[in-house]
Each structure stands twice: as structure tokens, then as C-alpha cells.
Amino acid sequence: MLKSLYINPEKCTGCLQCEMACSYELEQVFNPAHSRIKVFTFHDAGRFVPYTCTQCDEAWCLKACPVEAIVINAATGAKEILNDRCVGCKVCTISCPFGTVNYNSASGKVIKCDLCGGNPQCASACPTGAITYIDSDATGLERMRNWAEKINTQYAA
Amino acid sequence: MKHIIIGTGPAGVVAAETLRKRQPEADITLIGGEPEPPYSRMAIPYYLIGKVGEDGTHLRPAAQHFDHLKIHLLRQHVTRLDVATKTLSLDNQQSLSFDKLLLATGSYPTRPPIPGMDLAGVVNCWTLADARKIAAGANKGDEVVLMGAGFIGCIILEALALRGVKLTVVEMEDRMVPRMMDEKSGTLLKKWCEAKGVRVLTSTRVKGVSEEKIFAAPANSAPASSGGFFSRLFKPKPAVMAEAAPTPSGKLIVELDGQAPLKVDLVICATGVRPNIDLAKGILETKHGILVNERLQTSAADIYAAGDVAEGKDFSTGKYSVQAIQPTAVDHGALAAINMTGGHNALNRGTINMNVLDTMGLISSSFGLWQGIDGGESATLEDLNRYKYINLQFQDDYLVGANTLGMTQHIGVLRGLIQSRTRLGAWKQKLMHDPTRIMEAYLARNTG
């Protein structure tokens, strides 16, 4: 059974532990700017929304890559960047309609959530249970997919 | 079932793979004219800066990828298409018959109709073979002229700068990437390049290129061939002739309008590309590209077209036009293959025109109707000193287009907002006030 990140914004307090944990896991520094998960703040509503890649089935990033540098991890279902293949062309960053693949000018490559190989550190670090890593069925993945379907342009046969 | 695909770019390769998935037993032939494994033109700038080797440009890195899929790769030029008999003629005098054909022949680079464009020192930047010529001919200290500051011109600027050449860019239009970026951002891009030591001449035309000729050295250093076997067979030319005829110095003279001519070692012509419709001309319906319907089908029932060569449906306008971009090529390739194999529900609902460009480290992007629409509204925010800029274009309360400059985070959401036709509601006013809050607008309107 594949697992997914389940994000419940109602429980988020905006502490940014997830961003710190992500940055440390993937870049070995505590710097939210390097995090693959991002907490958006809605001041007027007093609301925080953590947001990252949903590992969507459509995988626009993967399909748009001209050099096959984005592959699916068979164990986790994550779409992962192969750093030694990525040339840094950034086509995936405009193809992803969720805005969750980003260019890192320091490395000259793109970055995205890879579910930490099946042990996502953002979920481990979250003190309020706003981010959990649970069976895909329960995550509202369908809701995401339905939305994705709205802009789906292909493969519907 | 016998499928033939002409063109080994992304549209052709994705189509071949999709055909194989849907028809394990079909006969699939992928024909390409270039002497390399299928590769990505997108990767060429990164080959030129040495970030990847030639194999890093290959569309499919796995060895034997096409063999494993039983996709027959054929290196040939197709010279003729006969719709009635469903056959292709090849350069090697052979002919091939097909049940279904996909034309994924891409684009070819154009050169302006001015003198000297046929000289050896004038090269395109389109194929891997072109890239090798640039790599060989643009070295430290060389004077290079880049004709055209469009997408391709801009994306190779960094490679040329890193190679240490003395570079002048000549662009006809009043700014850089005029078909992708608005006036403000295209002008900022020019300023960025100039700050990095590149001379950029906008609103300037190249009138012609010629070889610089100089007079040969004086008579006493002349013909070493005054003896020898051949000189006895052929009547030697009078020495005076050799002295009088000027010989090429190896330099090129580039004539400009309104500017002093330039003396350079290499001219790179990146003035644009055109759909490669040669095979279809007079046989299938064509305009700028090959006309196709929502199934990527041409005017002949069993012949399809995809990618740069096809005039497919544009999401933003609902009209048919050529989008010479990677994501559209991939979408077209997959859709065409599904329709070639009896798919019923695979209609092209329209691809969105979009681009992302890295010009010496300054990243720009464009989405949809970035020029705006009649009766629409727009919001822009600029920080000229930090080379940051964003332009959003609205119709009612949804986003229809955008340009960004100096932004690398979450720009894909602009595509999401445009293509999902997300009603922005109250967020439209918030974006009018601060257009950088695109990610918040998306989250607020799409999550509970």
C-alpha cells in the first residue's frame, strides 16, 4: 500500500519545524529557504497552510523532462530528480501546475519533495499532527486528483 | 499494424513509446535524419557549457532503450510522401509502406535573406552538429556575433560568455525575447546582459556578412610549388596574379544598419525557426504548420502530426497555432499515438503556450496570454535594481497570462491557475495589489 503525505492545515501553527527538518534532511542545513515543503501564511485569516508535492499520477514534471531526469521511486511512488541527469532546463518548474518543482540556482538543478525515501522528515518533525504520512486511500488524494483532472489534457483514452 | 513516425524529437519518441504500450505487437519504425541517438535540443546549451556531455542530451539514457521496446530506429531522410499508396520514399531509394503515419518533423532554423548567410563562418544553433561547430569555433578571445536575441539566442548567451568570447548580440526588435517577454522585462533582460559585459544592439539589423580579404604576402615568400611534379604538368600561374588577388583572412565582416561594421571570427544565426512541413506541402493541408484536428489528425485520415510541425489547439485562444515548446511536443506525441491506435476519448483540449528561459542566470518565464487581452486587466510589480518583475493578466476574475523575471519559486502555479480557470474571487484584488502572492491565491481558492 502506497503512503502519502496528508496535510491538515487546521492543525498547523506555523512553527516551520517541517521546513527546518526538510532542509536539514536534504541540504544538511537549517534553512527554510532550502525546504521542499513550504508553509504559507494567511495573516488576515490567521491561517497556515503547509504545501508540497502530492506525487500526482499525472506527473507533468516527469513527462515534460527532456532528458528523463525525473523517475518514479517504485517503493514510495515519489517522483524523484536524478541530479546527475538534470541539466537545469527548468521546463518541469513551469509544467507542474501545483508549483512544487523549483529551480535551485546554487546547484543549477531543480528540487522537489522525494518523500525522504519513505520516511518524510516533515511529518516526523510536525508537533501538532498537521502533516502525517499515511495510507494513500485516506489522504484525500482523490480530491487532488479530481482537481488535476480539471486541467488534464491527455492520456484519457 | 504498421506505424511509422518521422522525427526523433520528444514528440516522435513519446509517440513511439505510447504506441508500444498500447499495441505490444505492432510494427513501429521511428525515422530520423540526424546521425545521433534521439536527443533533446533543450539540453544543447548545457552541453555547450560542459555541464553534460553529448550523452547527457539523449532523450532516453538507457542503452538499448529503443531495441528493448522493439522500436525500429532508422537513420534516413524521407524524400516523399504518397498518401494514396501510403508509402514513403527514402534517400536510399527504398520505400516504406505504413498503416498509420505520424509527422513529427519539428522545426528548422531560418536565416534572413541577406548576403553572406552561406559562408562557412555562419552557423546555426539548432542541432548537436551545430553545437559542435560552436564549441569548436567560439573560443577564448574570439569575436562572435549572435544574430537574434530570441529564446535560443538568449539561452546560449551564458555558454558563449563562459567560453570567454567577445560577444555582440544583434536583435531587430526593440528588446530581448520579444515573442516571450513584455517590453519591461525584455528591456530589463538587455540591461542584465549589458551589466555582464555583453554588447546588445536592439532595433538593429544585420545587412550582410562577408569574408574579410587581405592581400597575400610579397612575392619573395610566394609559391613553394615552383618545382615538383605537378608544376611541370600544369602551367604555373604568373606570380603577379598571386600577389594581386586578396585572400580570405579567416575573419568575417558584419555590416549593420546605423552602426560601424564588426570584424568577427564567428557568426551564430539564431533568428528563428519554422515548422518543417516540406513533406506535407501540397499533399496535406498546411498553413504555418501542418493543420490537425483535436485528434492530431491531418487532412489525410491515417496521417497525424505532432509537436513543432503541427498547428494544434491553443488552450488560451481556442485557435490552432504552432507552439514550438517541449511540453506541447510531449502532449501531442502521446495524444497522437492514442488516436493512431483507436483511442476514443483522447482529444486535445488545448495546450498552453509557456516558456522558461535562463539568460546568464536571470530566469524569465511566460504563460498563456502574457500580452493581455482586450478589456482585460493587469497587475505588475517591479524591482528594477534587483531584476525582479512580474506581470499578471486577468480576464474577469481569472488569470489568463503571466510573465515573470527573476523568480524561481512556485512559478508553475501560474500554469495551474490559468489552465484550471480558477475563479479568483476576492483574491483577484489581492493579486492586483501584490501580484507575487500567486501561491497563496491558488491555495486559498483550491484548498478547503
Coordinates of C-alpha atoms in Angstrom, one line a residue:
Chain A
M1 CA 0.0 0.0 0.0
L2 CA 1.5 3.4 -1.1
K3 CA 1.5 6.1 1.5
S4 CA 1.1 9.8 1.0
L5 CA 1.6 13.0 2.9
Y6 CA -1.7 14.1 4.4
I7 CA -1.8 17.8 5.3
N8 CA -4.4 19.2 7.6
P9 CA -4.0 23.0 7.6
E10 CA -6.4 23.3 10.5
K11 CA -3.8 21.8 12.8
C12 CA -0.8 23.9 11.6
T13 CA 0.5 26.5 14.0
G14 CA 3.1 27.9 11.5
C15 CA 6.1 26.8 13.6
L16 CA 8.1 25.9 10.5
Q17 CA 9.6 22.8 12.1
C18 CA 8.7 20.9 8.9
E19 CA 10.7 23.4 6.7
M20 CA 13.7 23.1 9.1
A21 CA 13.6 19.3 9.1
C22 CA 13.2 19.1 5.3
S23 CA 16.1 21.5 4.7
Y24 CA 18.3 19.6 7.1
E25 CA 17.5 16.2 5.6
L26 CA 18.1 17.2 2.1
E27 CA 20.7 20.0 2.3
Q28 CA 22.2 19.4 5.7
V29 CA 21.5 23.0 6.8
F30 CA 18.7 24.5 8.9
N31 CA 17.4 27.0 6.3
P32 CA 13.7 27.2 5.4
A33 CA 14.7 28.6 2.0
H34 CA 16.0 25.2 1.0
S35 CA 12.9 23.3 2.2
R36 CA 10.8 21.4 -0.3
I37 CA 7.8 21.9 1.9
K38 CA 6.6 25.5 2.4
V39 CA 4.2 26.9 5.0
F40 CA 2.1 29.7 3.5
T41 CA 0.7 32.3 6.0
F42 CA -2.6 33.9 5.6
H43 CA -2.4 36.8 8.0
D44 CA -5.9 38.1 7.7
A45 CA -7.4 34.7 8.3
G46 CA -4.8 33.7 10.9
R47 CA -4.2 30.5 8.9
F48 CA -1.2 28.5 7.9
V49 CA -1.1 26.0 5.0
P50 CA 1.9 23.7 4.6
Y51 CA 2.2 22.7 1.0
T52 CA 4.4 20.4 -1.1
C53 CA 4.3 17.9 -4.0
T54 CA 1.4 15.5 -3.9
Q55 CA 3.3 13.0 -6.1
C56 CA 0.4 13.2 -8.5
D57 CA -0.3 10.5 -11.1
E58 CA -0.2 12.9 -14.0
A59 CA 3.4 13.7 -13.2
W60 CA 3.6 16.7 -15.5
C61 CA 7.1 17.3 -14.4
L62 CA 8.3 13.8 -15.3
K63 CA 6.6 13.9 -18.7
A64 CA 7.9 17.3 -19.6
C65 CA 11.5 16.5 -18.7
P66 CA 13.6 16.4 -21.9
V67 CA 16.3 14.1 -20.6
E68 CA 14.5 11.6 -18.4
A69 CA 15.9 13.1 -15.2
I70 CA 12.7 12.6 -13.2
V71 CA 11.8 9.0 -12.3
I72 CA 9.3 7.2 -10.1
N73 CA 10.5 5.5 -7.0
A74 CA 8.8 2.2 -7.2
A75 CA 8.8 1.7 -3.4
T76 CA 7.3 5.1 -2.4
G77 CA 5.7 6.4 -5.6
A78 CA 7.6 9.6 -5.3
K79 CA 8.7 11.4 -8.4
E80 CA 12.5 11.9 -7.8
I81 CA 15.0 14.1 -9.5
L82 CA 18.2 12.4 -10.7
N83 CA 20.8 15.0 -10.1
D84 CA 23.3 13.5 -12.4
R85 CA 20.8 13.7 -15.3
C86 CA 19.1 17.0 -14.6
V87 CA 20.6 19.7 -16.9
G88 CA 18.7 22.5 -15.1
C89 CA 16.5 23.5 -18.1
K90 CA 13.5 24.2 -15.7
V91 CA 10.8 23.0 -18.0
C92 CA 9.4 20.9 -15.1
T93 CA 9.1 24.1 -13.0
I94 CA 6.6 25.6 -15.4
S95 CA 4.9 22.3 -16.2
C96 CA 4.0 21.5 -12.7
P97 CA 0.6 23.2 -12.2
F98 CA 0.9 23.0 -8.5
G99 CA 4.2 25.0 -8.4
T100 CA 6.0 22.4 -6.4
V101 CA 9.1 21.9 -8.5
N102 CA 11.5 24.7 -8.1
Y103 CA 14.9 25.7 -9.5
N104 CA 17.8 25.9 -7.1
S105 CA 20.3 28.4 -8.7
A106 CA 23.1 27.3 -6.2
S107 CA 23.1 23.7 -7.6
G108 CA 21.9 24.6 -11.1
K109 CA 19.3 21.8 -10.8
V110 CA 15.7 21.6 -9.8
I111 CA 14.4 20.3 -6.5
K112 CA 11.2 18.8 -5.2
C113 CA 9.8 16.6 -2.4
D114 CA 11.0 13.0 -2.6
L115 CA 9.2 11.7 0.5
C116 CA 12.7 11.2 2.0
G117 CA 12.7 7.7 0.6
G118 CA 9.7 6.7 2.6
N119 CA 10.4 8.4 5.9
P120 CA 9.3 12.1 5.4
Q121 CA 11.1 14.2 7.9
C122 CA 8.5 17.0 7.8
A123 CA 5.9 14.6 9.1
S124 CA 8.2 13.3 11.8
A125 CA 9.0 16.9 12.9
C126 CA 5.5 18.2 12.9
P127 CA 4.5 18.6 16.6
T128 CA 0.7 19.0 16.0
G129 CA 0.0 16.2 13.5
A130 CA -0.8 18.7 10.8
I131 CA 1.5 16.7 8.5
T132 CA 1.1 12.9 8.6
Y133 CA 2.3 10.1 6.3
I134 CA -0.5 7.6 6.0
D135 CA -2.1 5.2 3.5
S136 CA -2.9 6.9 0.3
D137 CA -6.6 6.0 0.4
A138 CA -7.2 8.1 3.4
T139 CA -5.4 11.3 2.3
G140 CA -8.0 12.9 0.1
L141 CA -5.6 12.1 -2.8
E142 CA -8.8 11.6 -4.8
R143 CA -9.7 15.2 -4.2
M144 CA -6.3 16.3 -5.5
R145 CA -6.7 14.0 -8.5
N146 CA -10.1 15.3 -9.3
W147 CA -8.7 18.8 -9.3
A148 CA -5.9 17.6 -11.5
E149 CA -8.4 16.1 -13.9
K150 CA -9.8 19.6 -14.5
I151 CA -6.7 20.6 -16.3
N152 CA -5.8 17.2 -17.6
T153 CA -5.1 17.4 -21.3
Q154 CA -4.1 13.9 -22.2
Y155 CA -3.9 10.1 -21.6
A156 CA -7.7 9.9 -21.1
A157 CA -8.3 7.1 -23.5
Chain B
M1 CA -0.4 -2.8 -37.7
K2 CA 2.5 -0.8 -39.2
H3 CA 3.2 2.5 -37.7
I4 CA 5.8 4.9 -39.0
I5 CA 6.9 8.1 -37.1
I6 CA 9.1 10.6 -38.9
G7 CA 11.1 12.7 -36.4
T8 CA 13.1 11.6 -33.4
G9 CA 12.5 14.6 -31.1
P10 CA 10.3 14.4 -28.0
A11 CA 7.0 14.2 -29.9
G12 CA 8.2 11.3 -32.0
V13 CA 9.9 9.4 -29.2
V14 CA 6.9 9.8 -26.8
A15 CA 4.6 8.8 -29.6
A16 CA 6.6 5.6 -30.4
E17 CA 6.7 4.7 -26.7
T18 CA 3.0 5.3 -26.3
L19 CA 2.2 3.2 -29.4
R20 CA 4.2 0.4 -28.0
K21 CA 2.4 0.5 -24.7
R22 CA -1.0 0.3 -26.4
Q23 CA 0.0 -2.2 -29.1
P24 CA 2.6 -4.7 -27.9
E25 CA 2.6 -6.5 -31.3
A26 CA 2.6 -3.5 -33.7
D27 CA 5.4 -2.8 -36.1
I28 CA 6.9 0.6 -35.1
T29 CA 9.5 2.5 -37.1
L30 CA 11.0 5.8 -35.9
I31 CA 12.8 7.6 -38.7
G32 CA 15.3 10.4 -38.0
G33 CA 17.7 12.3 -40.3
E34 CA 20.4 13.1 -37.8
P35 CA 23.4 10.9 -37.1
E36 CA 22.8 10.6 -33.3
P37 CA 20.6 8.8 -31.0
P38 CA 17.3 10.7 -30.3
Y39 CA 18.4 13.8 -28.3
S40 CA 17.0 16.9 -26.8
R41 CA 17.7 20.3 -28.3
M42 CA 16.7 21.7 -24.9
A43 CA 19.9 20.2 -23.5
I44 CA 22.3 21.8 -26.0
P45 CA 23.0 24.9 -24.0
Y46 CA 24.1 22.7 -21.1
Y47 CA 26.3 20.7 -23.4
L48 CA 27.9 23.9 -24.6
I49 CA 28.8 25.0 -21.1
G50 CA 30.2 21.5 -20.4
K51 CA 27.6 20.7 -17.7
V52 CA 26.8 17.5 -19.6
G53 CA 28.5 15.5 -22.3
E54 CA 26.8 14.6 -25.6
D55 CA 25.2 11.6 -24.0
G56 CA 23.6 13.9 -21.4
T57 CA 21.5 15.3 -24.2
H58 CA 20.0 12.0 -25.1
L59 CA 16.2 11.8 -24.7
R60 CA 16.5 8.3 -23.3
P61 CA 19.7 7.5 -21.5
A62 CA 19.2 3.8 -21.1
A63 CA 21.3 1.8 -23.5
Q64 CA 19.2 -0.2 -26.0
H65 CA 16.1 1.6 -24.9
F66 CA 14.5 1.5 -28.3
D67 CA 15.7 -2.1 -29.0
H68 CA 14.0 -3.2 -25.8
L69 CA 10.8 -1.6 -26.9
K70 CA 11.2 -3.1 -30.3
I71 CA 11.1 0.3 -31.8
H72 CA 13.0 0.2 -35.1
L73 CA 15.2 3.3 -35.3
L74 CA 16.0 4.2 -38.9
R75 CA 18.5 6.9 -39.9
Q76 CA 17.3 8.1 -43.2
H77 CA 15.9 11.2 -44.9
V78 CA 12.4 10.8 -46.1
T79 CA 12.1 12.4 -49.5
R80 CA 8.5 11.9 -50.5
L81 CA 5.1 11.0 -49.0
D82 CA 2.4 9.3 -51.1
V83 CA -0.9 9.5 -49.5
A84 CA -2.8 7.3 -52.0
T85 CA -0.5 4.3 -51.7
K86 CA 0.5 5.1 -48.1
T87 CA 4.2 4.9 -48.8
L88 CA 7.3 6.9 -48.1
S89 CA 10.4 7.2 -50.3
L90 CA 13.7 7.3 -48.6
D91 CA 17.0 8.9 -49.5
N92 CA 18.5 5.4 -50.1
Q93 CA 15.9 4.8 -52.9
Q94 CA 13.9 2.4 -50.7
S95 CA 10.3 2.9 -50.0
L96 CA 8.3 2.0 -46.9
S97 CA 4.6 1.4 -46.5
F98 CA 2.5 2.3 -43.4
D99 CA -0.9 1.9 -42.0
K100 CA -0.6 5.0 -39.8
L101 CA 1.9 7.7 -40.1
L102 CA 3.0 10.4 -37.6
L103 CA 4.8 13.5 -38.9
A104 CA 6.9 14.8 -36.0
T105 CA 9.4 16.6 -38.2
G106 CA 9.9 19.5 -35.9
S107 CA 11.3 22.9 -37.0
Y108 CA 14.3 24.1 -38.9
P109 CA 16.3 27.2 -38.3
T110 CA 15.8 30.1 -40.7
R111 CA 18.3 32.6 -42.0
P112 CA 17.5 36.1 -43.1
P113 CA 17.6 36.8 -46.9
I114 CA 20.8 38.8 -46.7
P115 CA 24.2 38.3 -48.4
G116 CA 26.8 36.0 -46.8
M117 CA 24.5 33.7 -44.9
D118 CA 26.0 30.7 -46.8
L119 CA 29.6 31.4 -45.6
A120 CA 31.3 28.7 -43.6
G121 CA 31.8 31.0 -40.6
V122 CA 28.0 31.5 -40.2
V123 CA 26.4 28.7 -38.1
N124 CA 23.0 28.0 -36.6
C125 CA 22.4 26.9 -33.1
W126 CA 19.8 24.1 -33.5
T127 CA 21.3 20.6 -33.9
L128 CA 24.0 18.8 -32.0
A129 CA 26.2 19.2 -35.1
D130 CA 25.7 22.9 -34.9
A131 CA 26.7 22.8 -31.2
R132 CA 29.9 21.0 -32.1
K133 CA 30.7 23.8 -34.6
I134 CA 30.1 26.5 -32.0
A135 CA 32.2 24.6 -29.5
A136 CA 35.0 24.4 -32.0
G137 CA 34.7 28.0 -33.3
A138 CA 33.9 30.1 -30.2
N139 CA 36.9 30.1 -28.0
K140 CA 38.5 32.4 -25.5
G141 CA 39.1 35.9 -27.0
D142 CA 37.2 35.2 -30.3
E143 CA 34.9 37.9 -31.6
V144 CA 31.4 36.4 -32.0
V145 CA 28.2 38.0 -33.3
L146 CA 24.9 36.4 -32.2
M147 CA 22.1 37.3 -34.6
G148 CA 18.8 37.2 -32.8
A149 CA 18.0 37.6 -29.1
G150 CA 15.1 35.3 -29.1
F151 CA 14.7 32.2 -26.9
I152 CA 17.6 30.3 -28.5
G153 CA 19.9 33.3 -28.7
C154 CA 19.3 34.1 -25.0
I155 CA 19.7 30.6 -23.7
I156 CA 23.1 30.2 -25.3
L157 CA 24.4 33.5 -24.1
E158 CA 25.8 32.0 -20.9
A159 CA 27.6 29.3 -22.8
L160 CA 29.2 31.8 -25.0
A161 CA 30.1 34.1 -22.1
L162 CA 31.7 31.1 -20.2
R163 CA 33.7 30.2 -23.3
G164 CA 35.3 33.7 -22.9
V165 CA 34.3 35.1 -26.3
K166 CA 33.9 38.8 -27.0
L167 CA 30.2 38.8 -27.8
T168 CA 27.9 41.2 -29.6
V169 CA 24.2 40.4 -29.8
V170 CA 22.2 42.0 -32.7
E171 CA 18.4 42.0 -32.5
M172 CA 16.0 43.5 -34.9
E173 CA 13.2 44.2 -32.3
D174 CA 13.4 46.8 -29.6
R175 CA 14.1 44.3 -26.7
M176 CA 15.2 40.8 -25.9
V177 CA 12.9 37.8 -26.4
P178 CA 10.1 39.9 -27.9
R179 CA 7.9 36.9 -28.5
M180 CA 8.1 35.7 -25.0
M181 CA 8.5 38.7 -22.7
D182 CA 6.8 42.1 -22.5
E183 CA 8.6 45.4 -23.0
K184 CA 9.6 46.0 -19.4
S185 CA 11.1 42.5 -18.8
G186 CA 12.7 42.3 -22.2
T187 CA 14.3 45.6 -21.6
L188 CA 15.5 44.6 -18.2
L189 CA 17.0 41.4 -19.7
K190 CA 19.0 43.6 -22.0
K191 CA 20.3 45.7 -19.1
W192 CA 21.2 42.5 -17.3
C193 CA 23.3 41.2 -20.2
E194 CA 25.0 44.6 -20.7
A195 CA 25.9 44.6 -17.0
K196 CA 27.5 41.2 -17.6
G197 CA 29.7 42.6 -20.3
V198 CA 27.7 41.6 -23.4
R199 CA 27.1 44.2 -26.0
V200 CA 23.5 44.2 -27.0
L201 CA 22.3 46.1 -30.1
T202 CA 18.5 46.1 -30.3
S203 CA 16.5 47.7 -33.1
T204 CA 19.4 46.8 -35.3
R205 CA 19.6 44.8 -38.4
V206 CA 22.5 42.8 -39.9
K207 CA 22.7 43.9 -43.5
G208 CA 25.1 41.3 -44.7
V209 CA 28.2 39.2 -43.8
S210 CA 31.3 38.9 -46.0
E211 CA 34.7 37.4 -45.8
E212 CA 37.5 39.8 -44.9
K213 CA 40.1 39.6 -47.7
I214 CA 43.6 40.7 -47.3
F215 CA 46.4 40.9 -49.8
A216 CA 48.9 38.0 -49.8
A217 CA 52.5 38.4 -48.6
P218 CA 55.0 39.9 -51.1
A219 CA 56.4 37.9 -54.0
N220 CA 59.6 36.6 -52.4
S221 CA 57.7 34.5 -49.9
A222 CA 55.4 33.1 -52.6
P223 CA 54.8 29.7 -54.3
A224 CA 56.6 26.9 -52.6
S225 CA 55.4 24.8 -55.5
S226 CA 57.8 26.2 -58.0
G227 CA 59.3 22.8 -58.5
G228 CA 57.8 19.4 -58.2
F229 CA 55.8 17.1 -60.4
F230 CA 52.5 18.9 -60.6
S231 CA 54.0 22.2 -61.5
R232 CA 55.5 20.6 -64.6
L233 CA 52.1 19.2 -65.6
F234 CA 50.3 22.5 -65.2
K235 CA 51.3 25.8 -66.5
P236 CA 52.4 27.9 -63.5
K237 CA 50.3 30.9 -62.9
P238 CA 52.2 34.2 -63.3
A239 CA 53.5 35.3 -59.9
V240 CA 51.9 38.8 -60.3
M241 CA 48.4 37.2 -60.1
A242 CA 49.1 35.6 -56.8
E243 CA 50.2 38.9 -55.4
A244 CA 47.2 40.9 -56.6
A245 CA 44.4 38.6 -55.6
P246 CA 43.3 39.2 -52.0
T247 CA 42.7 36.0 -49.9
P248 CA 40.3 35.4 -47.1
S249 CA 41.8 36.3 -43.7
G250 CA 39.5 34.0 -41.8
K251 CA 37.6 36.9 -40.3
L252 CA 34.1 37.9 -41.2
I253 CA 32.8 41.5 -41.7
V254 CA 29.3 42.0 -40.4
E255 CA 27.6 45.0 -41.8
L256 CA 25.0 46.7 -39.6
D257 CA 22.5 49.4 -40.3
G258 CA 23.3 52.5 -38.3
Q259 CA 26.4 51.0 -36.6
A260 CA 30.0 50.5 -37.6
P261 CA 30.7 47.1 -39.1
L262 CA 32.1 44.4 -36.9
K263 CA 35.1 42.2 -37.6
V264 CA 34.4 38.7 -36.1
D265 CA 35.6 35.1 -36.1
L266 CA 32.1 33.5 -35.9
V267 CA 28.5 34.5 -36.7
I268 CA 25.8 32.5 -34.9
C269 CA 22.5 32.8 -36.6
A270 CA 19.5 32.4 -34.2
T271 CA 16.9 34.4 -35.9
G272 CA 14.1 31.9 -35.6
V273 CA 12.8 28.5 -36.6
R274 CA 10.0 27.4 -38.9
P275 CA 7.9 24.2 -38.9
N276 CA 9.5 21.6 -41.2
I277 CA 6.4 21.0 -43.5
D278 CA 8.3 20.0 -46.6
L279 CA 6.9 16.5 -46.8
A280 CA 3.3 17.8 -46.4
K281 CA 3.4 20.7 -48.7
G282 CA 0.8 20.4 -51.5
I283 CA -0.2 17.0 -50.1
L284 CA -1.8 17.8 -46.7
E285 CA -3.5 21.0 -45.6
T286 CA -0.9 23.3 -44.2
K287 CA -0.6 26.9 -43.1
H288 CA 2.3 27.9 -41.0
G289 CA 2.5 24.3 -39.8
I290 CA 0.5 21.2 -40.7
L291 CA -3.2 21.6 -39.8
V292 CA -4.5 19.0 -37.4
N293 CA -7.8 18.4 -35.6
E294 CA -8.4 17.6 -31.9
R295 CA -7.1 14.1 -32.6
L296 CA -3.9 15.4 -34.1
Q297 CA -5.1 14.0 -37.4
T298 CA -4.1 15.8 -40.6
S299 CA -6.3 16.3 -43.7
A300 CA -5.5 12.6 -44.6
A301 CA -7.2 10.2 -42.2
D302 CA -4.3 7.9 -41.4
I303 CA -1.7 10.6 -41.1
Y304 CA -1.2 12.5 -37.9
A305 CA 1.2 15.4 -37.0
A306 CA 2.6 16.4 -33.6
G307 CA 5.0 18.8 -32.0
D308 CA 6.6 21.8 -33.6
V309 CA 5.4 20.9 -37.0
A310 CA 1.7 20.8 -36.1
E311 CA -0.8 23.6 -35.7
G312 CA -2.6 22.3 -32.7
K313 CA -5.2 23.8 -30.5
D314 CA -4.1 26.5 -28.1
F315 CA -5.7 26.4 -24.7
S316 CA -5.8 30.2 -24.3
T317 CA -7.2 31.2 -27.6
G318 CA -9.1 28.1 -28.6
K319 CA -7.5 28.6 -32.0
Y320 CA -5.0 26.5 -33.9
S321 CA -1.3 27.6 -33.9
V322 CA 2.2 26.3 -33.7
Q323 CA 3.7 26.1 -30.2
A324 CA 7.3 25.1 -30.6
I325 CA 7.8 24.0 -27.0
Q326 CA 8.8 20.8 -25.2
P327 CA 5.6 20.2 -23.1
T328 CA 3.4 20.6 -26.1
A329 CA 5.5 18.2 -28.1
V330 CA 5.2 15.6 -25.4
D331 CA 1.4 16.1 -25.1
H332 CA 1.0 16.0 -28.8
G333 CA 3.1 12.9 -29.2
A334 CA 1.1 10.9 -26.6
L335 CA -2.3 12.1 -27.8
A336 CA -1.5 11.4 -31.5
A337 CA -0.3 7.8 -30.5
I338 CA -3.5 7.2 -28.6
N339 CA -5.6 8.3 -31.6
M340 CA -3.5 6.3 -34.0
T341 CA -4.4 3.2 -32.0
G342 CA -8.1 3.7 -31.8
G343 CA -8.4 5.9 -28.6
H344 CA -11.9 7.4 -28.3
N345 CA -11.6 9.9 -25.6
A346 CA -8.2 11.4 -26.3
L347 CA -9.0 14.9 -27.6
N348 CA -6.6 17.8 -27.5
R349 CA -8.4 20.2 -25.2
G350 CA -5.7 22.7 -25.9
T351 CA -2.1 23.1 -24.8
I352 CA -0.9 26.2 -23.0
N353 CA 1.9 28.2 -24.5
M354 CA 4.6 28.7 -21.9
N355 CA 8.3 29.0 -21.7
V356 CA 11.1 29.4 -19.2
L357 CA 14.5 30.8 -20.1
D358 CA 17.8 31.3 -18.3
T359 CA 19.7 34.2 -19.7
M360 CA 23.1 34.3 -18.0
G361 CA 21.5 33.4 -14.7
L362 CA 18.4 35.6 -15.0
I363 CA 15.3 33.5 -15.2
S364 CA 12.3 34.6 -17.1
S365 CA 9.0 32.8 -17.8
S366 CA 5.9 33.3 -19.8
F367 CA 2.5 31.7 -19.7
G368 CA -0.6 31.9 -21.9
L369 CA -1.8 35.4 -22.9
W370 CA 1.0 37.3 -21.3
Q371 CA 0.4 40.2 -23.7
G372 CA -3.1 40.6 -22.1
I373 CA -6.5 40.7 -23.8
D374 CA -8.8 43.5 -24.9
G375 CA -10.9 44.6 -21.9
G376 CA -8.8 42.6 -19.5
E377 CA -6.9 43.9 -16.5
S378 CA -3.3 43.6 -15.5
A379 CA -1.1 43.9 -12.4
T380 CA 2.6 44.4 -12.4
L381 CA 5.3 44.7 -9.8
E382 CA 8.9 45.5 -10.4
D383 CA 12.1 45.9 -8.5
L384 CA 14.4 47.0 -11.3
N385 CA 17.6 47.1 -9.3
R386 CA 17.2 43.5 -8.3
Y387 CA 16.0 42.4 -11.7
K388 CA 12.7 41.2 -10.4
Y389 CA 9.4 41.6 -12.3
I390 CA 6.0 40.0 -12.5
N391 CA 3.1 40.8 -14.8
L392 CA -0.3 39.1 -14.4
Q393 CA -3.1 39.3 -17.0
F394 CA -6.7 38.8 -16.0
Q395 CA -10.0 38.3 -17.7
D396 CA -12.8 38.9 -15.3
D397 CA -11.6 37.2 -12.1
Y398 CA -9.4 34.6 -13.6
L399 CA -5.8 34.6 -14.7
V400 CA -5.1 34.3 -18.5
G401 CA -1.4 35.1 -18.7
A402 CA 1.8 36.0 -16.9
N403 CA 5.4 37.0 -17.3
T404 CA 8.0 36.6 -14.5
L405 CA 11.6 37.8 -14.3
G406 CA 14.0 36.8 -11.5
M407 CA 11.5 34.4 -9.9
T408 CA 12.2 30.7 -9.5
Q409 CA 9.8 29.6 -6.7
H410 CA 6.4 28.2 -7.4
I411 CA 6.1 29.7 -10.9
G412 CA 4.4 26.5 -12.2
V413 CA 1.3 27.5 -10.2
L414 CA 0.8 30.3 -12.8
R415 CA 0.1 27.5 -15.3
G416 CA -2.2 25.8 -12.7
L417 CA -4.2 29.0 -12.2
I418 CA -4.5 29.7 -15.9
Q419 CA -5.3 26.2 -17.1
S420 CA -7.7 25.3 -14.3
R421 CA -9.6 28.5 -14.9
T422 CA -9.6 29.1 -11.2
R423 CA -12.1 31.8 -10.2
L424 CA -10.0 34.1 -8.1
G425 CA -12.9 35.9 -6.3
A426 CA -11.7 38.3 -3.7
W427 CA -8.1 37.1 -4.4
K428 CA -8.1 39.0 -7.7
Q429 CA -8.0 42.3 -5.8
K430 CA -5.3 40.9 -3.6
L431 CA -3.2 40.0 -6.6
M432 CA -3.9 43.3 -8.2
H433 CA -2.4 44.8 -5.1
D434 CA 0.5 42.3 -4.8
P435 CA 0.9 40.0 -7.8
T436 CA 3.6 38.0 -6.1
R437 CA 1.0 36.2 -3.9
I438 CA 0.1 33.7 -6.6
M439 CA 0.8 30.7 -4.5
E440 CA -1.4 32.0 -1.7
A441 CA -4.2 32.8 -4.2
Y442 CA -4.0 29.2 -5.5
L443 CA -4.1 27.7 -2.0
A444 CA -6.9 29.9 -0.8
R445 CA -9.0 29.0 -3.8
N446 CA -8.2 25.3 -4.1
T447 CA -8.0 24.0 -0.6
G448 CA -10.7 23.8 1.9

